[in-house]
């Protein structure tokens, strides 16, 4: 391990880290409202809506994310949809995680006693107002710890973008290692940088879980 080369490798890896963070944040911004939409549709009393959404969620959760990325990047051009590797990675990761977020929100909403919703409706609240003021705040309290954990997973799974040539942190490490053959130093740095990014998020998740247990 040649630690004297760290100053040479680090700027390139930090550039990759910026790309990793960009992919993660954009994927989160897209997947969260989409997950809420999936959850609402799956809980619909209309089978014509809930059944197709359930099928989409189950199929997507059953596929490896790398297959979804390959499909979007390599197959979509055959039907006239051409995306850059960055666009394909964000769309693929966001779509996959939206299905997990949908299940998190659905379980959070279903954890709220049905009687509270009915009571809100009985005092004249509209459906939307009852959901917004009574059900969703409690549901988010339950869903927040697992939801924050998906952010950690999303950050780590952004490394899969390297498989379609996105120069995020893992890809930068691959390129540096291929040109220097200093695999030990390069991949140790990559691992340490992922830890630097993930450990604060993991600590936040743990704190949220503790607060939920205490009922704070």
Coordinates of N, CA and C in Angstrom, one line a residue:
X1 N 0.8 -1.2 0.0 CA 0.0 0.0 0.0 C 0.9 1.2 0.0
X2 N 0.7 2.1 -1.0 CA 1.5 3.3 -1.2 C 0.7 4.5 -0.7
X3 N 0.8 4.9 0.6 CA 0.1 6.0 1.1 C 0.6 7.3 0.6
X4 N 1.8 7.3 0.0 CA 2.4 8.6 -0.5 C 1.7 9.1 -1.7
X5 N 0.9 8.2 -2.3 CA 0.1 8.6 -3.6 C -1.3 9.1 -3.3
X6 N -1.6 9.2 -2.0 CA -3.0 9.6 -1.6 C -3.3 11.0 -2.2
X7 N -2.4 11.9 -2.1 CA -2.6 13.3 -2.6 C -2.9 13.3 -4.1
X8 N -2.4 12.3 -4.8 CA -2.6 12.2 -6.2 C -4.0 11.6 -6.6
X9 N -4.3 10.6 -5.8 CA -5.6 9.9 -6.1 C -6.8 10.7 -5.6
X10 N -6.7 11.3 -4.4 CA -7.8 11.9 -3.7 C -8.6 12.9 -4.5
X11 N -8.0 13.9 -5.2 CA -8.8 14.8 -6.0 C -9.8 14.1 -7.0
X12 N -9.3 13.1 -7.7 CA -10.1 12.4 -8.6 C -11.3 11.6 -7.9
X13 N -10.9 11.0 -6.8 CA -12.0 10.3 -6.0 C -13.0 11.3 -5.4
X14 N -12.6 12.5 -5.0 CA -13.5 13.4 -4.5 C -14.4 13.9 -5.6
X15 N -13.9 14.0 -6.9 CA -14.8 14.4 -8.0 C -15.8 13.3 -8.2
X16 N -15.4 12.0 -8.0 CA -16.3 10.9 -8.1 C -17.4 11.0 -7.0
X17 N -16.9 11.4 -5.8 CA -17.8 11.5 -4.6 C -18.9 12.5 -4.9
X18 N -18.5 13.6 -5.6 CA -19.5 14.6 -5.9 C -20.6 14.0 -6.8
X19 N -20.2 13.2 -7.8 CA -21.1 12.6 -8.7 C -22.0 11.6 -7.9
X20 N -21.4 10.9 -7.0 CA -22.1 9.9 -6.1 C -23.2 10.6 -5.4
X21 N -22.9 11.8 -4.8 CA -23.8 12.5 -4.0 C -24.9 13.1 -4.9
X22 N -24.6 13.5 -6.1 CA -25.6 14.1 -7.0 C -26.6 13.0 -7.4
X23 N -26.1 11.8 -7.7 CA -27.0 10.7 -8.1 C -27.9 10.4 -7.0
X24 N -27.3 10.3 -5.8 CA -28.1 10.0 -4.6 C -29.2 11.0 -4.3
X25 N -28.9 12.3 -4.3 CA -29.9 13.3 -4.0 C -31.0 13.4 -5.1
X26 N -30.6 13.3 -6.4 CA -31.5 13.4 -7.4 C -32.5 12.2 -7.4
X27 N -31.9 11.0 -7.1 CA -32.7 9.8 -7.0 C -33.7 9.9 -5.9
X28 N -33.2 10.5 -4.7 CA -34.1 10.6 -3.6 C -35.3 11.6 -3.9
X29 N -35.0 12.7 -4.6 CA -36.0 13.7 -4.9 C -37.0 13.1 -5.8
X30 N -36.6 12.2 -6.7 CA -37.5 11.6 -7.7 C -38.3 10.5 -7.0
X31 N -37.6 9.6 -6.3 CA -38.2 8.4 -5.8 C -39.2 8.7 -4.6
X32 N -39.0 9.8 -3.9 CA -39.9 10.0 -2.7 C -41.4 10.3 -3.2
X33 N -41.6 11.3 -4.0 CA -43.0 11.5 -4.5 C -43.5 10.4 -5.3
X34 N -42.7 9.7 -6.1 CA -43.1 8.6 -6.8 C -43.5 7.4 -5.9
X35 N -42.8 7.2 -4.8 CA -43.1 6.2 -3.8 C -44.4 6.5 -3.2
X36 N -44.7 7.8 -2.9 CA -46.0 8.2 -2.3 C -47.1 7.9 -3.2
X37 N -46.9 8.1 -4.5 CA -47.9 7.9 -5.5 C -48.2 6.4 -5.6
X38 N -47.1 5.6 -5.7 CA -47.3 4.1 -5.7 C -48.1 3.6 -4.5
X39 N -47.7 4.2 -3.3 CA -48.4 3.7 -2.1 C -49.9 4.1 -2.1
X40 N -50.2 5.3 -2.5 CA -51.6 5.7 -2.6 C -52.3 4.8 -3.6
X41 N -51.7 4.5 -4.7 CA -52.4 3.7 -5.8 C -52.6 2.3 -5.3
X42 N -51.6 1.8 -4.6 CA -51.7 0.4 -4.1 C -52.8 0.2 -3.1
X43 N -53.0 1.3 -2.3 CA -54.0 1.2 -1.3 C -55.4 1.6 -1.8
X44 N -55.5 1.9 -3.0 CA -56.8 2.3 -3.6 C -57.8 1.1 -3.5
X45 N -59.0 1.5 -3.3 CA -60.1 0.4 -3.3 C -60.5 0.0 -4.7
X46 N -60.0 0.7 -5.7 CA -60.3 0.3 -7.1 C -59.2 -0.6 -7.6
X47 N -59.6 -1.9 -7.9 CA -58.7 -2.9 -8.3 C -58.0 -2.5 -9.6
X48 N -58.7 -1.8 -10.5 CA -58.1 -1.4 -11.7 C -56.8 -0.5 -11.6
X49 N -56.7 0.1 -10.4 CA -55.6 0.9 -10.1 C -54.6 0.1 -9.2
X50 N -55.1 -0.5 -8.1 CA -54.2 -1.1 -7.1 C -53.5 -2.4 -7.7
X51 N -54.2 -3.1 -8.5 CA -53.6 -4.4 -9.0 C -52.4 -4.2 -9.9
X52 N -52.5 -3.3 -11.0 CA -51.4 -3.1 -11.8 C -50.2 -2.5 -11.0
X53 N -50.5 -1.6 -10.1 CA -49.4 -1.0 -9.3 C -48.7 -2.0 -8.4
X54 N -49.5 -2.9 -7.8 CA -48.9 -4.0 -7.0 C -48.0 -4.9 -7.9
X55 N -48.4 -5.2 -9.1 CA -47.6 -6.0 -10.0 C -46.3 -5.3 -10.4
X56 N -46.4 -4.0 -10.7 CA -45.2 -3.2 -11.0 C -44.2 -3.2 -9.8
X57 N -44.7 -3.0 -8.6 CA -43.9 -2.9 -7.4 C -43.2 -4.3 -7.1
X58 N -44.0 -5.4 -7.3 CA -43.4 -6.7 -7.0 C -42.4 -7.1 -8.0
X59 N -42.7 -6.8 -9.3 CA -41.7 -7.1 -10.4 C -40.4 -6.3 -10.2
X60 N -40.5 -5.0 -9.9 CA -39.3 -4.2 -9.7 C -38.5 -4.6 -8.5
X61 N -39.2 -4.9 -7.4 CA -38.4 -5.4 -6.2 C -37.8 -6.7 -6.4
X62 N -38.3 -7.5 -7.4 CA -37.8 -8.8 -7.6 C -36.6 -8.8 -8.6
X63 N -36.3 -7.7 -9.2 CA -35.2 -7.6 -10.2 C -34.0 -7.0 -9.6
X64 N -32.8 -7.5 -9.9 CA -31.6 -6.9 -9.5 C -31.5 -5.5 -10.1
X65 N -31.1 -4.5 -9.3 CA -31.0 -3.1 -9.8 C -30.1 -3.0 -11.0
X66 N -29.0 -3.7 -11.0 CA -28.1 -3.6 -12.1 C -28.8 -4.0 -13.5
X67 N -29.8 -5.0 -13.4 CA -30.5 -5.4 -14.6 C -31.4 -4.2 -15.1
X68 N -32.0 -3.5 -14.1 CA -32.9 -2.4 -14.4 C -32.0 -1.3 -15.1
X69 N -30.8 -1.0 -14.6 CA -30.0 0.0 -15.1 C -29.6 -0.4 -16.6
X70 N -29.2 -1.7 -16.7 CA -28.8 -2.1 -18.1 C -30.0 -2.0 -19.0
X71 N -31.2 -2.3 -18.6 CA -32.3 -2.3 -19.4 C -32.6 -0.8 -19.9
X72 N -32.5 0.1 -18.9 CA -32.8 1.5 -19.3 C -31.7 2.0 -20.2
X73 N -30.5 1.7 -20.0 CA -29.4 2.3 -20.7 C -29.2 1.6 -22.1
X74 N -29.3 0.3 -22.1 CA -29.0 -0.4 -23.4 C -30.2 -0.8 -24.2
X75 N -31.4 -1.0 -23.6 CA -32.6 -1.5 -24.3 C -33.4 -0.3 -24.7
X76 N -33.6 0.7 -23.9 CA -34.4 1.9 -24.2 C -34.1 2.5 -25.6
X77 N -32.8 2.6 -26.0 CA -32.5 3.2 -27.3 C -33.1 2.4 -28.4
X78 N -33.4 1.1 -28.2 CA -34.0 0.3 -29.3 C -35.4 0.7 -29.5
X79 N -36.1 1.4 -28.5 CA -37.4 1.9 -28.7 C -37.5 3.4 -28.8
X80 N -36.3 4.0 -29.1 CA -36.2 5.4 -29.4 C -36.0 6.3 -28.2
X81 N -35.7 5.7 -27.1 CA -35.4 6.6 -25.9 C -33.9 6.4 -25.6
X82 N -33.2 7.5 -25.9 CA -31.7 7.5 -25.6 C -31.4 8.4 -24.5
X83 N -30.8 7.8 -23.5 CA -30.4 8.6 -22.3 C -28.9 8.5 -22.1
X84 N -28.4 9.6 -21.4 CA -27.0 9.5 -21.0 C -26.8 8.5 -19.9
X85 N -25.6 8.1 -19.6 CA -25.4 7.2 -18.5 C -25.8 7.8 -17.2
X86 N -25.6 9.1 -17.0 CA -26.0 9.7 -15.8 C -27.5 9.7 -15.6
X87 N -28.2 10.1 -16.7 CA -29.7 10.1 -16.7 C -30.2 8.7 -16.4
X88 N -29.7 7.7 -17.1 CA -30.1 6.3 -16.9 C -29.9 5.9 -15.5
X89 N -28.8 6.2 -14.9 CA -28.5 5.8 -13.5 C -29.5 6.4 -12.5
X90 N -29.8 7.7 -12.7 CA -30.7 8.4 -11.8 C -32.1 7.8 -11.9
X91 N -32.5 7.7 -13.2 CA -33.9 7.2 -13.4 C -34.0 5.7 -12.9
X92 N -33.0 4.9 -13.2 CA -33.1 3.5 -12.7 C -33.1 3.4 -11.2
X93 N -32.2 4.1 -10.5 CA -32.1 4.0 -9.1 C -33.3 4.5 -8.4
X94 N -33.8 5.7 -9.0 CA -35.0 6.3 -8.4 C -36.2 5.4 -8.6
X95 N -36.3 4.8 -9.7 CA -37.5 4.0 -10.0 C -37.5 2.7 -9.1
X96 N -36.3 2.1 -8.9 CA -36.2 0.9 -8.1 C -36.5 1.3 -6.6
X97 N -35.9 2.4 -6.1 CA -36.1 2.7 -4.7 C -37.5 3.2 -4.5
X98 N -38.2 3.8 -5.5 CA -39.6 4.2 -5.3 C -40.5 3.1 -4.8
X99 N -40.2 1.9 -5.3 CA -41.0 0.8 -4.9 C -40.8 0.4 -3.5
X100 N -39.6 0.5 -3.0 CA -39.3 0.2 -1.6 C -39.9 1.3 -0.7
X101 N -39.8 2.6 -1.1 CA -40.3 3.7 -0.4 C -41.9 3.6 -0.3
X102 N -42.5 3.1 -1.4 CA -43.9 2.9 -1.4 C -44.3 1.9 -0.3
X103 N -43.6 0.9 -0.2 CA -44.0 -0.1 0.9 C -43.7 0.5 2.3
X104 N -42.7 1.3 2.4 CA -42.5 2.0 3.7 C -43.6 2.9 4.1
X105 N -44.0 3.7 3.1 CA -45.1 4.6 3.4 C -46.4 3.9 3.6
X106 N -46.7 2.9 2.8 CA -47.9 2.1 2.9 C -48.0 1.5 4.3
X107 N -46.9 0.9 4.8 CA -47.0 0.3 6.1 C -47.1 1.4 7.2
X108 N -46.5 2.6 7.0 CA -46.7 3.7 7.9 C -48.1 4.1 8.0
X109 N -48.8 4.3 6.8 CA -50.2 4.7 6.8 C -51.1 3.7 7.4
X110 N -50.8 2.4 7.1 CA -51.7 1.3 7.7 C -51.5 1.1 9.2
X111 N -50.4 1.7 9.7 CA -50.2 1.5 11.2 C -51.0 2.5 12.0
X112 N -51.6 3.5 11.3 CA -52.4 4.5 12.0 C -53.8 3.9 12.1
X113 N -54.4 4.0 13.3 CA -55.7 3.4 13.6 C -56.7 4.0 12.7
X114 N -57.5 3.1 12.0 CA -58.5 3.6 11.1 C -59.5 4.5 11.8
X115 N -59.8 4.3 13.1 CA -60.7 5.1 13.8 C -60.4 6.5 13.8
X116 N -59.1 6.9 13.8 CA -58.7 8.3 13.8 C -59.1 9.0 12.5
X117 N -59.0 8.3 11.4 CA -59.4 8.8 10.1 C -60.9 9.0 10.1
X118 N -61.6 8.0 10.6 CA -63.1 8.1 10.6 C -63.6 9.2 11.5
X119 N -62.9 9.4 12.6 CA -63.2 10.5 13.5 C -63.0 11.8 12.9
X120 N -61.9 12.0 12.1 CA -61.6 13.2 11.4 C -62.7 13.5 10.4
X121 N -63.1 12.4 9.7 CA -64.2 12.6 8.7 C -65.5 13.0 9.3
X122 N -65.7 12.4 10.5 CA -67.0 12.6 11.2 C -67.2 14.1 11.7
X123 N -66.1 14.8 11.9 CA -66.2 16.2 12.3 C -66.1 17.1 11.2
X124 N -66.3 16.6 9.9 CA -66.4 17.5 8.8 C -65.1 17.7 7.9
X125 N -64.0 17.0 8.3 CA -62.8 17.1 7.4 C -63.0 16.4 6.1
X126 N -62.5 17.0 5.1 CA -62.5 16.3 3.8 C -61.5 15.1 3.8
X127 N -61.6 14.2 2.8 CA -60.6 13.1 2.8 C -59.2 13.6 2.8
X128 N -58.9 14.6 1.9 CA -57.5 15.1 1.8 C -57.1 15.8 3.1
X129 N -58.0 16.6 3.7 CA -57.6 17.2 4.9 C -57.4 16.3 6.1
X130 N -58.2 15.2 6.1 CA -58.0 14.2 7.2 C -56.7 13.5 7.0
X131 N -56.4 13.2 5.8 CA -55.1 12.5 5.5 C -53.9 13.4 5.9
X132 N -54.0 14.7 5.5 CA -52.9 15.6 5.6 C -52.7 16.0 7.1
X133 N -53.8 16.1 7.9 CA -53.6 16.6 9.2 C -53.6 15.5 10.3
X134 N -54.2 14.4 10.0 CA -54.3 13.4 11.0 C -53.5 12.1 10.7
X135 N -53.7 11.6 9.5 CA -53.0 10.3 9.2 C -51.6 10.4 8.8
X136 N -51.3 11.3 7.9 CA -49.9 11.4 7.3 C -48.9 11.8 8.4
X137 N -49.1 12.8 9.3 CA -48.1 13.1 10.3 C -47.7 11.9 11.1
X138 N -48.7 11.1 11.5 CA -48.4 9.9 12.3 C -47.7 8.8 11.5
X139 N -48.1 8.7 10.2 CA -47.5 7.7 9.3 C -46.1 8.0 9.1
X140 N -45.8 9.3 8.9 CA -44.4 9.7 8.6 C -43.5 9.5 9.8
X141 N -44.1 9.6 11.0 CA -43.3 9.3 12.3 C -42.9 7.9 12.3
X142 N -43.8 7.0 11.9 CA -43.4 5.6 11.8 C -42.5 5.2 10.7
X143 N -42.7 5.9 9.5 CA -41.9 5.6 8.3 C -40.6 6.2 8.3
X144 N -40.3 7.2 9.1 CA -39.1 8.0 9.0 C -37.8 7.2 9.2
X145 N -37.7 6.4 10.2 CA -36.5 5.6 10.4 C -36.1 4.7 9.2
X146 N -37.1 3.8 8.7 CA -36.8 3.0 7.6 C -36.6 3.9 6.3
X147 N -37.3 5.0 6.2 CA -37.1 5.9 5.0 C -35.7 6.4 5.0
X148 N -35.2 6.9 6.2 CA -33.8 7.4 6.2 C -32.8 6.3 6.0
X149 N -33.1 5.1 6.3 CA -32.2 4.0 6.0 C -32.1 3.7 4.5
X150 N -33.2 4.0 3.7 CA -33.1 3.9 2.3 C -32.1 4.9 1.7
X151 N -31.9 6.0 2.3 CA -31.0 7.0 1.9 C -29.6 6.4 1.9
X152 N -29.3 5.7 3.0 CA -28.0 5.0 3.1 C -27.8 4.0 2.0
X153 N -28.9 3.2 1.8 CA -28.8 2.1 0.8 C -28.7 2.8 -0.6
X154 N -29.4 3.9 -0.8 CA -29.3 4.5 -2.1 C -27.9 5.1 -2.4
X155 N -27.3 5.6 -1.3 CA -25.9 6.1 -1.5 C -24.9 5.0 -1.9
X156 N -25.1 3.8 -1.2 CA -24.2 2.7 -1.5 C -24.5 2.1 -2.9
X157 N -25.8 2.0 -3.2 CA -26.2 1.4 -4.5 C -25.9 2.3 -5.7
X158 N -25.6 3.6 -5.4 CA -25.2 4.4 -6.5 C -23.9 4.0 -7.2
X159 N -23.2 3.1 -6.5 CA -21.9 2.5 -7.0 C -22.3 1.7 -8.3
X160 N -23.5 1.2 -8.4 CA -23.9 0.4 -9.5 C -23.9 1.2 -10.8
X161 N -23.9 2.6 -10.7 CA -23.9 3.4 -11.8 C -22.6 3.3 -12.6
X162 N -21.5 2.8 -11.9 CA -20.2 2.6 -12.5 C -20.3 1.5 -13.6
X163 N -21.3 0.6 -13.6 CA -21.5 -0.4 -14.6 C -22.0 0.1 -15.9
X164 N -22.5 1.3 -15.9 CA -22.9 1.9 -17.2 C -22.1 3.2 -17.5
X165 N -20.8 3.2 -16.9 CA -19.8 4.1 -17.2 C -20.0 5.5 -16.6
X166 N -20.8 5.6 -15.6 CA -20.9 6.9 -14.9 C -19.7 7.0 -14.0
X167 N -19.0 8.2 -14.1 CA -17.7 8.3 -13.4 C -18.0 8.8 -11.9
X168 N -18.8 8.0 -11.2 CA -18.9 8.3 -9.8 C -17.7 7.7 -9.0
X169 N -17.8 7.6 -7.7 CA -16.6 7.3 -6.9 C -16.0 5.9 -7.2
X170 N -16.8 4.9 -7.3 CA -16.3 3.6 -7.6 C -15.7 3.5 -9.0
X171 N -16.3 4.2 -10.0 CA -15.8 4.2 -11.3 C -14.4 4.9 -11.4
X172 N -14.3 6.0 -10.7 CA -13.1 6.7 -10.6 C -12.0 5.8 -10.0
X173 N -12.3 5.1 -9.0 CA -11.4 4.2 -8.4 C -10.9 3.1 -9.4
X174 N -11.9 2.6 -10.1 CA -11.5 1.6 -11.2 C -10.6 2.1 -12.2
X175 N -10.8 3.4 -12.6 CA -10.0 4.0 -13.6 C -8.6 4.2 -13.1
X176 N -8.5 4.7 -11.8 CA -7.2 5.0 -11.2 C -6.4 3.7 -11.0
X177 N -7.1 2.7 -10.5 CA -6.5 1.4 -10.3 C -6.0 0.7 -11.6
X178 N -6.8 0.9 -12.6 CA -6.4 0.3 -13.9 C -5.1 1.0 -14.5
X179 N -4.9 2.3 -14.2 CA -3.8 3.0 -14.7 C -2.5 2.9 -13.8
X180 N -2.7 2.7 -12.5 CA -1.6 2.7 -11.6 C -1.3 1.3 -11.1
X181 N -2.2 0.4 -11.1 CA -2.1 -1.0 -10.6 C -1.9 -1.0 -9.1
X182 N -2.3 0.2 -8.5 CA -2.2 0.3 -7.0 C -3.5 0.0 -6.4
X183 N -4.0 -1.2 -6.6 CA -5.3 -1.6 -6.2 C -5.6 -1.4 -4.7
X184 N -4.6 -1.8 -3.9 CA -4.8 -1.7 -2.4 C -5.1 -0.3 -1.9
X185 N -4.3 0.6 -2.3 CA -4.4 2.0 -1.9 C -5.7 2.6 -2.4
X186 N -5.9 2.4 -3.7 CA -7.1 3.0 -4.3 C -8.4 2.5 -3.7
X187 N -8.6 1.2 -3.6 CA -9.9 0.7 -3.2 C -10.0 0.9 -1.7
X188 N -8.9 1.0 -0.9 CA -9.0 1.3 0.5 C -9.5 2.8 0.6
X189 N -9.0 3.7 -0.2 CA -9.5 5.1 -0.2 C -11.0 5.1 -0.5
X190 N -11.4 4.4 -1.6 CA -12.8 4.4 -2.0 C -13.7 3.9 -0.8
X191 N -13.2 2.8 -0.1 CA -14.0 2.3 1.0 C -14.1 3.3 2.1
X192 N -13.0 4.0 2.4 CA -13.0 5.0 3.5 C -13.9 6.2 3.1
X193 N -13.9 6.6 1.9 CA -14.8 7.7 1.5 C -16.3 7.3 1.6
X194 N -16.6 6.1 1.2 CA -18.0 5.6 1.4 C -18.4 5.6 2.9
X195 N -17.4 5.2 3.7 CA -17.7 5.2 5.1 C -17.9 6.6 5.6
X196 N -17.1 7.6 5.2 CA -17.3 9.0 5.6 C -18.6 9.5 5.2
X197 N -19.1 9.1 4.0 CA -20.4 9.5 3.6 C -21.6 8.8 4.3
X198 N -21.4 7.5 4.6 CA -22.5 6.7 5.1 C -22.6 6.7 6.6
X199 N -21.5 6.8 7.3 CA -21.6 6.7 8.8 C -22.5 7.8 9.4
X200 N -22.4 9.1 9.0 CA -23.3 10.1 9.6 C -24.8 9.8 9.3
X201 N -25.1 9.3 8.1 CA -26.4 8.9 7.8 C -26.9 7.7 8.6
X202 N -26.0 6.8 8.9 CA -26.4 5.6 9.7 C -26.6 6.1 11.1
X203 N -25.8 7.0 11.6 CA -26.0 7.6 13.0 C -27.3 8.3 13.1
X204 N -27.7 9.0 12.0 CA -29.0 9.7 12.0 C -30.1 8.7 12.0
X205 N -30.0 7.6 11.3 CA -31.0 6.6 11.2 C -31.2 5.9 12.6
X206 N -30.1 5.7 13.3 CA -30.1 5.1 14.6 C -30.8 6.0 15.6
X207 N -30.5 7.3 15.5 CA -31.1 8.3 16.4 C -32.6 8.4 16.2
X208 N -33.0 8.3 14.9 CA -34.5 8.4 14.6 C -35.2 7.1 15.2
X209 N -34.5 6.0 15.0 CA -35.1 4.8 15.5 C -35.3 4.8 17.1
X210 N -34.3 5.4 17.7 CA -34.3 5.5 19.2 C -35.4 6.5 19.6
X211 N -35.5 7.6 18.9 CA -36.6 8.5 19.2 C -38.0 7.9 19.0
X212 N -38.1 7.1 18.0 CA -39.4 6.4 17.7 C -39.8 5.5 18.9
X213 N -38.8 4.7 19.4 CA -39.0 3.8 20.4 C -39.4 4.5 21.7
X214 N -38.8 5.7 21.9 CA -39.1 6.5 23.1 C -40.4 7.3 23.0
X215 N -40.9 7.3 21.7 CA -42.1 8.0 21.4 C -42.0 9.5 21.4
X216 N -40.7 10.0 21.1 CA -40.5 11.4 21.0 C -40.9 12.0 19.7

